[in-house]
CSV table of C-alpha atoms in Angstrom, one decimal:
chain,number,residue,atom,x,y,z
A,4,MET,CA,-2.0,29.8,2.6
A,5,SER,CA,-3.0,31.6,5.7
A,6,LYS,CA,-0.8,31.5,8.8
A,7,GLU,CA,-3.3,29.7,11.0
A,8,GLU,CA,-3.3,26.8,8.4
A,9,LYS,CA,0.3,26.1,8.9
A,10,VAL,CA,1.0,22.7,10.5
A,11,PRO,CA,4.1,22.7,12.8
A,12,PHE,CA,7.1,20.9,11.4
A,13,LYS,CA,7.3,18.7,14.5
A,14,GLU,CA,3.7,17.6,14.1
A,15,LYS,CA,4.1,16.8,10.4
A,16,LEU,CA,7.3,14.8,11.1
A,17,LEU,CA,6.0,12.8,14.0
A,18,PHE,CA,2.9,11.9,12.2
A,19,GLY,CA,4.8,11.2,9.0
A,20,ILE,CA,6.9,8.6,10.9
A,21,SER,CA,3.8,6.4,10.9
A,22,ALA,CA,4.5,5.5,7.3
A,23,ILE,CA,7.8,3.8,8.2
A,24,PRO,CA,6.4,0.9,10.3
A,25,ASP,CA,3.3,0.8,8.0
A,26,GLN,CA,5.2,0.5,4.7
A,27,THR,CA,8.3,-1.5,6.0
A,28,THR,CA,6.1,-4.3,7.3
A,29,TYR,CA,3.8,-4.7,4.3
A,30,GLN,CA,6.4,-4.1,1.6
A,31,ALA,CA,8.7,-6.6,3.2
A,32,PHE,CA,5.8,-9.1,3.4
A,33,SER,CA,5.1,-8.5,-0.4
A,34,LEU,CA,8.8,-8.6,-1.4
A,35,LEU,CA,10.1,-11.5,0.7
A,36,VAL,CA,7.5,-13.9,2.1
A,37,PHE,CA,6.4,-15.6,-1.2
A,38,THR,CA,10.0,-16.2,-2.3
A,39,PHE,CA,11.1,-17.4,1.1
A,40,TYR,CA,8.4,-20.0,1.5
A,41,PHE,CA,8.2,-21.0,-2.1
A,42,SER,CA,11.9,-21.5,-2.7
A,43,VAL,CA,13.4,-22.0,0.7
A,44,ILE,CA,10.8,-23.6,3.0
A,45,PHE,CA,8.7,-25.7,0.7
A,46,GLY,CA,10.8,-26.1,-2.4
A,47,GLU,CA,10.4,-28.4,-5.4
A,48,GLY,CA,7.2,-30.6,-5.4
A,49,THR,CA,5.5,-28.8,-2.4
A,50,GLY,CA,5.3,-25.2,-3.7
A,51,ASN,CA,1.5,-25.5,-4.1
A,52,PHE,CA,1.3,-25.1,-0.3
A,53,VAL,CA,2.2,-21.5,-0.9
A,54,TRP,CA,-0.6,-20.9,-3.4
A,55,ILE,CA,-3.1,-22.6,-1.1
A,56,GLY,CA,-2.0,-20.6,1.9
A,57,PHE,CA,-2.2,-17.3,0.0
A,58,PHE,CA,-5.6,-18.2,-1.3
A,59,ILE,CA,-7.0,-18.9,2.2
A,60,TRP,CA,-5.2,-15.7,3.4
A,61,SER,CA,-6.9,-13.7,0.6
A,62,ILE,CA,-10.3,-14.9,1.8
A,63,TRP,CA,-9.5,-13.9,5.4
A,64,ASN,CA,-8.3,-10.6,4.1
A,65,MET,CA,-11.7,-9.8,2.5
A,66,PHE,CA,-13.4,-9.8,5.9
A,67,ASN,CA,-10.5,-8.6,8.1
A,68,ASP,CA,-10.3,-5.0,6.8
A,69,PRO,CA,-13.9,-3.9,7.0
A,70,ILE,CA,-14.5,-5.7,10.3
A,71,LEU,CA,-11.5,-4.1,12.0
A,72,GLY,CA,-12.4,-0.7,10.5
A,73,ALA,CA,-15.9,-1.0,12.0
A,74,LEU,CA,-14.5,-2.2,15.3
A,75,SER,CA,-12.4,1.0,15.6
A,76,GLU,CA,-15.5,3.1,14.8
A,77,ARG,CA,-17.7,1.4,17.4
A,78,THR,CA,-15.2,1.5,20.2
A,79,ARG,CA,-15.7,4.1,22.9
A,80,GLN,CA,-12.8,6.4,23.8
A,81,LYS,CA,-10.4,4.8,26.3
A,82,GLY,CA,-9.7,7.8,28.5
A,83,LYS,CA,-6.3,9.4,27.8
A,84,LEU,CA,-5.5,6.6,25.4
A,85,GLY,CA,-8.2,7.8,23.0
A,86,LYS,CA,-9.8,5.6,20.4
A,87,ARG,CA,-7.3,5.2,17.5
A,88,ARG,CA,-4.2,5.3,19.8
A,89,PHE,CA,-5.6,2.5,21.9
A,90,PHE,CA,-5.7,0.2,18.9
A,91,LEU,CA,-2.3,1.4,17.7
A,92,ILE,CA,-0.7,0.5,21.0
A,93,ILE,CA,-2.2,-3.0,21.2
A,94,SER,CA,-1.2,-3.7,17.6
A,95,ILE,CA,2.3,-2.5,17.2
A,96,PHE,CA,4.3,-4.9,19.3
A,97,PRO,CA,2.5,-8.0,18.0
A,98,LEU,CA,3.1,-6.6,14.5
A,99,ALA,CA,6.8,-6.2,15.1
A,100,ILE,CA,7.1,-9.7,16.6
A,101,SER,CA,5.2,-11.2,13.6
A,102,MET,CA,8.0,-9.8,11.3
A,103,PHE,CA,10.4,-12.2,13.0
A,104,PHE,CA,8.2,-15.2,13.0
A,105,LEU,CA,7.3,-14.8,9.3
A,106,PHE,CA,10.9,-15.7,8.6
A,107,TYR,CA,11.6,-18.2,11.4
A,108,VAL,CA,10.1,-21.6,10.8
A,109,PRO,CA,10.7,-24.1,13.6
A,110,PHE,CA,10.0,-27.1,11.4
A,111,ASN,CA,11.8,-29.0,8.7
A,112,THR,CA,9.8,-32.1,7.9
A,113,THR,CA,9.5,-34.3,4.9
A,114,THR,CA,5.7,-33.9,4.4
A,115,LYS,CA,5.8,-30.1,4.9
A,116,ILE,CA,2.4,-30.3,6.6
A,117,PRO,CA,3.6,-28.7,9.9
A,118,GLU,CA,5.3,-25.9,7.8
A,119,PHE,CA,2.1,-25.3,5.9
A,120,ILE,CA,0.0,-24.9,9.1
A,121,TYR,CA,2.7,-22.6,10.6
A,122,PHE,CA,2.8,-20.6,7.4
A,123,LEU,CA,-1.0,-20.2,7.3
A,124,ILE,CA,-1.2,-19.1,10.9
A,125,VAL,CA,1.6,-16.6,10.8
A,126,ILE,CA,0.5,-14.8,7.6
A,127,ILE,CA,-3.1,-14.5,9.0
A,128,LEU,CA,-1.8,-13.2,12.3
A,129,PHE,CA,0.5,-10.8,10.5
A,130,GLU,CA,-2.4,-9.5,8.4
A,131,PHE,CA,-4.6,-9.1,11.5
A,132,PHE,CA,-2.2,-6.9,13.4
A,133,TYR,CA,-1.0,-5.0,10.3
A,134,THR,CA,-4.7,-4.1,9.4
A,135,LEU,CA,-5.3,-3.1,13.1
A,136,PHE,CA,-2.4,-0.7,12.8
A,137,ASP,CA,-3.0,0.5,9.3
A,138,VAL,CA,-6.7,1.2,9.5
A,139,ASN,CA,-6.3,3.3,12.6
A,140,VAL,CA,-3.3,5.3,11.2
A,141,ASN,CA,-5.4,6.1,8.2
A,142,ALA,CA,-8.5,6.8,10.2
A,143,VAL,CA,-6.8,9.3,12.5
A,144,PHE,CA,-5.3,11.3,9.6
A,145,PRO,CA,-8.5,13.1,8.4
A,146,GLU,CA,-9.6,13.5,12.0
A,147,GLN,CA,-6.3,15.2,13.1
A,148,PHE,CA,-5.8,17.2,10.0
A,149,THR,CA,-9.2,18.7,9.2
A,150,THR,CA,-8.6,20.8,6.1
A,151,GLU,CA,-7.2,20.0,2.7
A,152,SER,CA,-4.4,22.5,3.2
A,153,LYS,CA,-3.2,20.8,6.4
A,154,ARG,CA,-3.6,17.3,4.8
A,155,ALA,CA,-1.5,18.4,1.8
A,156,GLN,CA,1.3,19.7,4.1
A,157,THR,CA,1.4,16.6,6.2
A,158,LYS,CA,1.1,14.2,3.2
A,159,VAL,CA,4.4,15.4,1.8
A,160,TYR,CA,6.0,14.1,5.0
A,161,VAL,CA,3.9,10.9,5.1
A,162,LYS,CA,4.7,10.0,1.5
A,163,GLY,CA,8.3,11.0,1.7
A,164,LEU,CA,8.7,8.7,4.7
A,165,THR,CA,6.7,6.1,2.9
A,166,VAL,CA,9.5,5.9,0.4
A,167,PHE,CA,12.0,5.7,3.2
A,168,GLY,CA,10.0,2.8,4.7
A,169,ILE,CA,9.9,0.9,1.4
A,170,ILE,CA,13.7,1.4,1.0
A,171,LEU,CA,14.2,-0.1,4.5
A,172,ALA,CA,12.0,-3.0,3.5
A,173,SER,CA,14.0,-3.5,0.3
A,174,ILE,CA,17.4,-3.8,2.0
A,175,PRO,CA,17.1,-7.6,2.4
A,176,THR,CA,16.5,-7.9,-1.4
A,177,LEU,CA,20.1,-6.8,-2.0
A,178,GLY,CA,21.1,-10.2,-0.7
A,179,PRO,CA,20.2,-13.7,-2.1
A,180,GLN,CA,16.5,-14.6,-1.8
A,181,SER,CA,16.4,-18.0,-3.3
A,182,PRO,CA,18.8,-21.0,-3.6
A,183,LYS,CA,21.2,-20.3,-6.5
A,184,GLY,CA,24.8,-21.2,-7.3
A,185,SER,CA,26.7,-21.5,-4.0
A,186,VAL,CA,23.9,-20.3,-1.8
A,187,THR,CA,21.9,-23.3,-0.4
A,188,ALA,CA,18.4,-23.4,1.0
A,189,THR,CA,19.8,-24.2,4.5
A,190,GLN,CA,22.0,-21.1,4.4
A,191,LEU,CA,19.0,-18.9,3.5
A,192,ARG,CA,16.9,-20.6,6.1
A,193,ASN,CA,19.4,-19.5,8.7
A,194,LEU,CA,19.8,-16.0,7.2
A,195,PHE,CA,16.2,-14.9,6.9
A,196,PRO,CA,15.4,-14.9,10.7
A,197,PHE,CA,18.1,-12.1,11.0
A,198,TRP,CA,16.2,-10.1,8.4
A,199,GLY,CA,13.0,-10.7,10.4
A,200,LEU,CA,14.7,-9.4,13.5
A,201,TYR,CA,16.0,-6.4,11.6
A,202,LEU,CA,12.5,-5.6,10.4
A,203,ALA,CA,11.0,-6.1,13.9
A,204,ILE,CA,13.5,-3.6,15.3
A,205,VAL,CA,12.8,-1.0,12.5
A,206,VAL,CA,9.0,-1.3,13.2
A,207,ALA,CA,9.3,-0.8,17.0
A,208,VAL,CA,11.9,2.0,16.8
A,209,PHE,CA,9.8,4.2,14.5
A,210,ALA,CA,6.3,3.3,15.8
A,211,ILE,CA,7.0,4.3,19.4
A,212,PRO,CA,7.6,8.1,18.8
A,213,PHE,CA,4.6,8.2,16.4
A,214,ILE,CA,2.2,6.6,18.9
A,215,LEU,CA,3.5,8.6,21.9
A,216,LYS,CA,3.9,12.0,20.3
A,217,GLY,CA,2.5,12.0,16.8
A,218,ILE,CA,-1.2,11.6,17.5
A,219,LYS,CA,-3.4,14.5,18.6
A,220,GLU,CA,-6.8,12.8,19.1
A,221,LYS,CA,-9.8,14.9,20.1
A,222,ASP,CA,-12.2,13.8,22.8
A,223,GLU,CA,-15.3,12.2,21.4
A,224,LEU,CA,-18.5,13.4,23.1
A,225,GLU,CA,-21.1,10.8,24.0
A,226,GLU,CA,-23.7,12.3,21.6
A,227,GLN,CA,-21.1,12.0,18.8
A,228,PHE,CA,-20.5,8.3,19.6
A,229,GLU,CA,-24.3,7.6,19.6
A,230,LYS,CA,-24.5,9.0,16.0
A,231,ARG,CA,-22.2,6.2,14.8
A,232,PRO,CA,-24.3,3.6,12.9
A,233,GLY,CA,-23.9,-0.1,13.6
A,234,PHE,CA,-21.6,-2.3,11.4
A,235,ILE,CA,-24.2,-3.4,8.8
A,236,GLU,CA,-25.8,0.0,8.6
A,237,SER,CA,-22.4,1.6,8.2
A,238,LEU,CA,-21.5,-0.7,5.4
A,239,LYS,CA,-24.7,0.2,3.6
A,240,ILE,CA,-24.2,3.9,4.0
A,241,THR,CA,-20.6,3.7,2.8
A,242,LEU,CA,-21.3,1.7,-0.3
A,243,LYS,CA,-24.2,3.9,-1.2
A,244,ASN,CA,-21.8,6.9,-1.4
A,245,LYS,CA,-21.4,7.3,-5.2
A,246,ASN,CA,-18.2,9.4,-4.9
A,247,PHE,CA,-16.7,6.8,-2.6
A,248,VAL,CA,-17.5,3.9,-5.0
A,249,LYS,CA,-16.0,5.9,-7.9
A,250,PHE,CA,-12.9,6.7,-5.8
A,251,VAL,CA,-12.3,3.2,-4.6
A,252,ILE,CA,-12.6,1.7,-8.1
A,253,ALA,CA,-10.2,4.3,-9.5
A,254,ASN,CA,-7.8,3.7,-6.5
A,255,THR,CA,-7.9,0.0,-7.2
A,256,MET,CA,-6.7,0.7,-10.8
A,257,ILE,CA,-3.9,2.9,-9.4
A,258,TRP,CA,-2.8,0.0,-7.1
A,259,TYR,CA,-3.1,-2.4,-10.0
A,260,VAL,CA,-0.6,-0.3,-12.0
A,261,PHE,CA,1.7,-0.2,-9.0
A,262,ASN,CA,1.5,-3.9,-8.2
A,263,THR,CA,1.9,-4.9,-11.8
A,264,LEU,CA,5.0,-2.8,-12.3
A,265,ILE,CA,6.6,-4.0,-9.0
A,266,THR,CA,5.8,-7.7,-9.8
A,267,ILE,CA,6.9,-7.8,-13.4
A,268,PHE,CA,9.9,-5.4,-13.6
A,269,PRO,CA,12.5,-8.0,-12.2
A,270,LEU,CA,11.5,-10.4,-15.0
A,271,TYR,CA,11.5,-7.6,-17.5
A,272,PHE,CA,15.1,-6.8,-16.6
A,273,GLU,CA,16.2,-10.4,-16.7
A,274,HIS,CA,14.5,-11.6,-19.9
A,275,VAL,CA,14.0,-8.5,-22.0
A,276,LEU,CA,17.0,-6.4,-21.1
A,277,LYS,CA,19.1,-9.5,-20.2
A,278,VAL,CA,20.9,-7.9,-17.3
A,279,PRO,CA,24.1,-10.0,-16.7
A,280,GLU,CA,24.5,-11.8,-13.3
A,281,ASP,CA,27.2,-9.4,-12.1
A,282,LEU,CA,24.9,-6.5,-12.6
A,283,ALA,CA,21.8,-8.1,-11.1
A,284,PHE,CA,21.8,-5.5,-8.4
A,285,LEU,CA,20.6,-3.0,-11.0
A,286,LYS,CA,17.1,-4.4,-10.5
A,287,THR,CA,17.0,-3.4,-6.9
A,288,VAL,CA,18.8,-0.1,-7.5
A,289,SER,CA,16.3,0.9,-10.2
A,290,LEU,CA,13.4,0.3,-7.8
A,291,LEU,CA,15.1,2.4,-5.1
A,292,LEU,CA,15.7,5.2,-7.6
A,293,ALA,CA,12.0,5.2,-8.5
A,294,LEU,CA,11.1,5.6,-4.9
A,295,ILE,CA,13.7,8.4,-4.3
A,296,VAL,CA,12.3,10.2,-7.4
A,297,ALA,CA,8.8,9.7,-6.0
A,298,ALA,CA,9.9,11.5,-2.7
A,299,LEU,CA,11.6,14.3,-4.6
A,300,VAL,CA,8.6,15.2,-6.7
A,301,LEU,CA,6.2,15.4,-3.8
A,302,PRO,CA,6.6,19.2,-3.4
A,303,PHE,CA,5.7,19.6,-7.1
A,304,HIS,CA,2.5,17.5,-6.6
A,305,LYS,CA,1.6,19.6,-3.6
A,306,TRP,CA,1.9,22.7,-5.8
A,307,LEU,CA,0.0,21.2,-8.7
A,308,GLY,CA,-2.8,20.0,-6.4
A,309,LYS,CA,-3.2,23.5,-4.9
A,310,LYS,CA,-3.1,25.0,-8.4
A,311,VAL,CA,-5.7,22.9,-10.2
A,312,GLY,CA,-7.4,20.9,-7.5
A,313,MET,CA,-6.5,17.4,-6.2
A,314,ARG,CA,-8.8,15.5,-8.6
A,315,LYS,CA,-7.6,17.2,-11.7
A,316,ALA,CA,-3.9,17.0,-10.6
A,317,LEU,CA,-4.4,13.2,-10.1
A,318,MET,CA,-5.9,12.9,-13.6
A,319,ILE,CA,-2.9,14.9,-15.1
A,320,THR,CA,-0.5,12.7,-13.2
A,321,MET,CA,-2.1,9.5,-14.5
A,322,GLY,CA,-1.8,10.9,-18.1
A,323,ILE,CA,1.9,11.7,-17.5
A,324,TRP,CA,2.4,8.2,-16.1
A,325,ILE,CA,1.1,6.6,-19.4
A,326,LEU,CA,3.7,8.6,-21.3
A,327,LEU,CA,6.5,7.5,-18.9
A,328,LEU,CA,5.5,3.8,-19.4
A,329,VAL,CA,6.0,4.1,-23.3
A,330,PRO,CA,9.8,3.6,-23.3
A,331,TYR,CA,9.5,0.1,-21.7
A,332,PHE,CA,8.0,-1.1,-25.0
A,333,PHE,CA,10.9,0.0,-27.1
A,334,LEU,CA,13.9,-1.2,-24.9
A,335,PHE,CA,15.7,-4.4,-25.9
A,336,ASP,CA,18.6,-6.8,-25.0
A,337,GLY,CA,21.5,-4.9,-23.5
A,338,MET,CA,19.8,-1.6,-22.7
A,339,TYR,CA,19.8,-2.2,-19.0
A,340,TYR,CA,21.1,1.3,-18.1
A,341,PHE,CA,18.3,2.8,-20.1
A,342,GLY,CA,16.0,0.5,-18.2
A,343,LEU,CA,17.3,1.8,-15.0
A,344,VAL,CA,16.6,5.4,-16.1
A,345,VAL,CA,13.1,4.5,-17.3
A,346,THR,CA,12.3,2.7,-14.1
A,347,ALA,CA,13.6,5.7,-12.0
A,348,ILE,CA,11.3,8.2,-13.8
A,349,GLN,CA,8.3,6.1,-12.9
A,350,GLY,CA,8.6,7.7,-9.5
A,351,ILE,CA,7.1,10.9,-11.0
A,352,GLY,CA,3.7,9.1,-11.6
A,353,LEU,CA,4.1,7.0,-8.4
A,354,GLY,CA,4.7,10.0,-6.2
A,355,GLY,CA,1.6,11.8,-7.5
A,356,ALA,CA,-0.6,8.8,-7.1
A,357,LEU,CA,0.6,8.3,-3.5
A,358,PHE,CA,0.1,11.9,-2.7
A,359,TYR,CA,-3.4,12.7,-4.1
A,360,VAL,CA,-5.5,9.6,-3.2
A,361,ASP,CA,-5.5,10.1,0.6
A,362,ILE,CA,-6.4,13.8,0.3
A,363,ILE,CA,-9.3,13.0,-2.0
A,364,HIS,CA,-10.3,10.2,0.4
A,365,GLY,CA,-10.3,12.7,3.2
A,366,ASP,CA,-12.7,14.9,1.3
A,367,ILE,CA,-15.1,12.0,0.9
A,368,ILE,CA,-15.0,11.3,4.7
A,369,ASP,CA,-15.7,15.0,5.3
A,370,GLU,CA,-18.7,14.9,3.0
A,371,ASP,CA,-20.1,11.9,4.8
A,372,ALA,CA,-19.5,13.7,8.2
A,373,CYS,CA,-21.6,16.6,6.9
A,374,LYS,CA,-24.5,14.2,6.5
A,375,HIS,CA,-24.1,12.3,9.7
A,376,GLY,CA,-22.4,14.7,12.1
A,377,VAL,CA,-19.6,12.3,12.8
A,378,LYS,CA,-16.4,11.1,11.0
A,379,ARG,CA,-16.5,7.4,10.1
A,380,SER,CA,-12.9,7.3,8.9
A,381,GLY,CA,-12.2,3.7,10.1
A,382,CYS,CA,-15.1,2.3,8.1
A,383,PHE,CA,-14.2,4.1,4.9
A,384,TYR,CA,-10.6,3.0,5.1
A,385,GLY,CA,-11.5,-0.6,6.0
A,386,ILE,CA,-13.8,-0.9,3.0
A,387,ASN,CA,-11.3,0.9,0.7
A,388,ALA,CA,-8.6,-1.6,1.8
A,389,PHE,CA,-10.9,-4.5,1.2
A,390,ILE,CA,-11.8,-3.4,-2.3
A,391,HIS,CA,-8.4,-2.2,-3.5
A,392,ARG,CA,-6.8,-5.5,-2.6
A,393,ILE,CA,-8.6,-6.8,-5.7
A,394,SER,CA,-5.7,-5.1,-7.5
A,395,THR,CA,-3.4,-7.9,-6.5
A,396,ILE,CA,-5.8,-10.5,-8.0
A,397,LEU,CA,-6.0,-8.4,-11.2
A,398,THR,CA,-2.2,-8.4,-11.5
A,399,MET,CA,-1.9,-12.1,-11.0
A,400,LEU,CA,-4.8,-12.7,-13.5
A,401,THR,CA,-3.1,-10.4,-16.1
A,402,ILE,CA,0.2,-12.3,-15.8
A,403,PHE,CA,-1.6,-15.6,-16.1
A,404,ILE,CA,-3.7,-14.7,-19.1
A,405,VAL,CA,-0.8,-13.1,-21.0
A,406,PHE,CA,1.6,-15.9,-20.4
A,407,SER,CA,-0.9,-18.6,-21.2
A,408,GLY,CA,-0.3,-17.5,-24.8
A,409,THR,CA,3.4,-18.2,-24.6
A,410,SER,CA,5.6,-21.2,-23.9
A,411,TRP,CA,6.7,-19.9,-20.6
A,412,ALA,CA,7.4,-22.9,-18.3
A,413,GLY,CA,7.4,-21.1,-15.0
A,414,GLY,CA,9.9,-21.3,-12.2
A,415,TYR,CA,13.2,-19.5,-12.0
A,416,THR,CA,14.7,-20.9,-15.3
A,417,PRO,CA,11.9,-20.4,-17.9
A,418,ILE,CA,11.9,-22.3,-21.2
A,419,TYR,CA,10.4,-20.1,-23.8
A,420,GLU,CA,10.3,-18.9,-27.4
A,421,GLU,CA,12.3,-15.7,-27.3
A,422,GLY,CA,9.9,-13.5,-29.2
A,423,THR,CA,6.6,-14.4,-27.5
A,424,VAL,CA,7.9,-14.1,-23.9
A,425,VAL,CA,9.6,-10.8,-24.6
A,426,LEU,CA,6.5,-9.5,-26.2
A,427,ALA,CA,4.4,-10.7,-23.2
A,428,LEU,CA,6.6,-9.0,-20.7
A,429,LYS,CA,6.4,-5.7,-22.7
A,430,LEU,CA,2.6,-6.0,-22.8
A,431,ILE,CA,2.4,-6.5,-19.1
A,432,ILE,CA,4.8,-3.7,-18.1
A,433,PHE,CA,3.4,-1.1,-20.6
A,434,ILE,CA,0.0,-1.9,-22.1
A,435,PHE,CA,-1.9,-3.2,-19.1
A,436,PRO,CA,-0.7,-0.5,-16.6
A,437,ALA,CA,-1.5,2.1,-19.3
A,438,VAL,CA,-5.0,0.7,-19.5
A,439,GLY,CA,-5.3,0.9,-15.7
A,440,CYS,CA,-4.3,4.6,-15.8
A,441,VAL,CA,-6.9,5.3,-18.5
A,442,ILE,CA,-9.6,3.6,-16.5
A,443,ALA,CA,-8.7,5.7,-13.4
A,444,ILE,CA,-8.8,8.9,-15.4
A,445,PHE,CA,-12.1,8.0,-16.9
A,446,ILE,CA,-13.7,7.2,-13.5
A,447,PHE,CA,-12.4,10.4,-11.9
A,448,LYS,CA,-13.9,12.4,-14.8
A,449,TYR,CA,-17.3,11.5,-13.3
A,450,TYR,CA,-16.2,12.1,-9.7
A,451,THR,CA,-18.3,15.1,-8.5
A,452,LEU,CA,-16.7,16.2,-5.2
A,453,HIS,CA,-14.5,18.9,-6.7
A,454,GLY,CA,-14.7,22.6,-7.6
A,455,GLU,CA,-17.8,24.3,-6.4
A,456,ASN,CA,-19.3,21.1,-4.9
A,457,LEU,CA,-16.2,20.7,-2.8
A,458,GLU,CA,-16.2,24.3,-1.6
A,459,ASN,CA,-19.9,24.1,-0.6
A,460,MET,CA,-19.2,20.9,1.3
A,461,ARG,CA,-16.4,22.6,3.2
A,462,LYS,CA,-18.7,25.5,4.1
A,463,LYS,CA,-21.3,23.1,5.4
A,464,LEU,CA,-18.7,21.2,7.4
A,465,GLU,CA,-18.1,24.5,9.4
A,466,GLU,CA,-21.5,24.0,10.9
A,467,TYR,CA,-19.9,21.1,12.9
A,468,PRO,CA,-17.2,22.8,14.9
A,469,GLU,CA,-16.7,19.6,16.9
A,470,LEU,CA,-15.3,18.0,13.7
A,471,LEU,CA,-12.8,20.8,13.2
A,472,ASP,CA,-9.9,22.1,15.3
């Protein structure tokens, strides 16, 4: 690596900090919001409000991501505030405040209608401000770090701090999340606003130095802005990009693997390994260990990507991940410490998947810039976010289909035939994620922006010095 390619430590660290507010907010939303509203706010007989609310939220989400991505693209530079930084500034404090109001519900009625309206409004507002922040963080990355070498150096810090952000988001899960034993719904209702305040403070504390010092945004010339296509035209151009379509489908599969593992492994620990109540903390500890391992293996993935290319390294990683999933199928009652180790080593596959995808995505954005003379990062990230959210639907669909063949009764105390539910959980935690990995590998086999094609694209990009440093 040549000397001029080195990214200063301070720049990598300050940009990497962006991962903490980004991941802390969304992972806390994923880990806590459903349980809080389902078991604490609505409770027995009114839990369907949660499903209806999330369904409406999902529809909103389909349009939210590409629209805000396009808005960022078509906004003129705001003087010293730049373009991306402008949206980051106006999004971060509403995002932090929304973390508090997600867990503070000012109603406690019999009908639960006011609670439902509040729930719907607050999750939609959260998603709006989160997307406004996330799309612009992702968009500025390939614009600020213009070579694969610089992106790889910086991604080690981004993904390492991503893990730290997820750990911060996981801290509330160490305490009770649903009414159980001596913990009542009222006690939890009073506790969760403190967790919301904690999350809001974390977001603000880490976002401020990133926004003020972590972004180096280039001035956009008027002729560059005029090259940006309108919203509809931009969507058409993006979706006609064959490499992007292949990438985003494979990326959806990677997120499907991640979402499925995160969703099912607490049930796997409880009903396959039968972790006793006094060791229930092992579920959270195993997840945290997986995240720590993911951070520790990032330098290895950086080396592997440099050695064989990012596309090939990602395919190798997905193959390794399949092998790492195999032990889940052979564990049984009482092997909870083995389960902890098996879950921890999933970080090897997770770390690679987190590392490679954004670098590959940056190559696609560069290829598009060669054709149009302008980087349309916001549009690409907006559409990518829109499509890969289908992974959540696929995870829910997988669980529904598999459990429809069992006597699982749902809820927190399932009634089931021992063999069928244990088998179902093993299928969901091993077979289906393994299939997701195979699909991702197969799609990347036909991804063409690598090797000589990638080198030719980079040479062509040098014809546009305004897109480089």
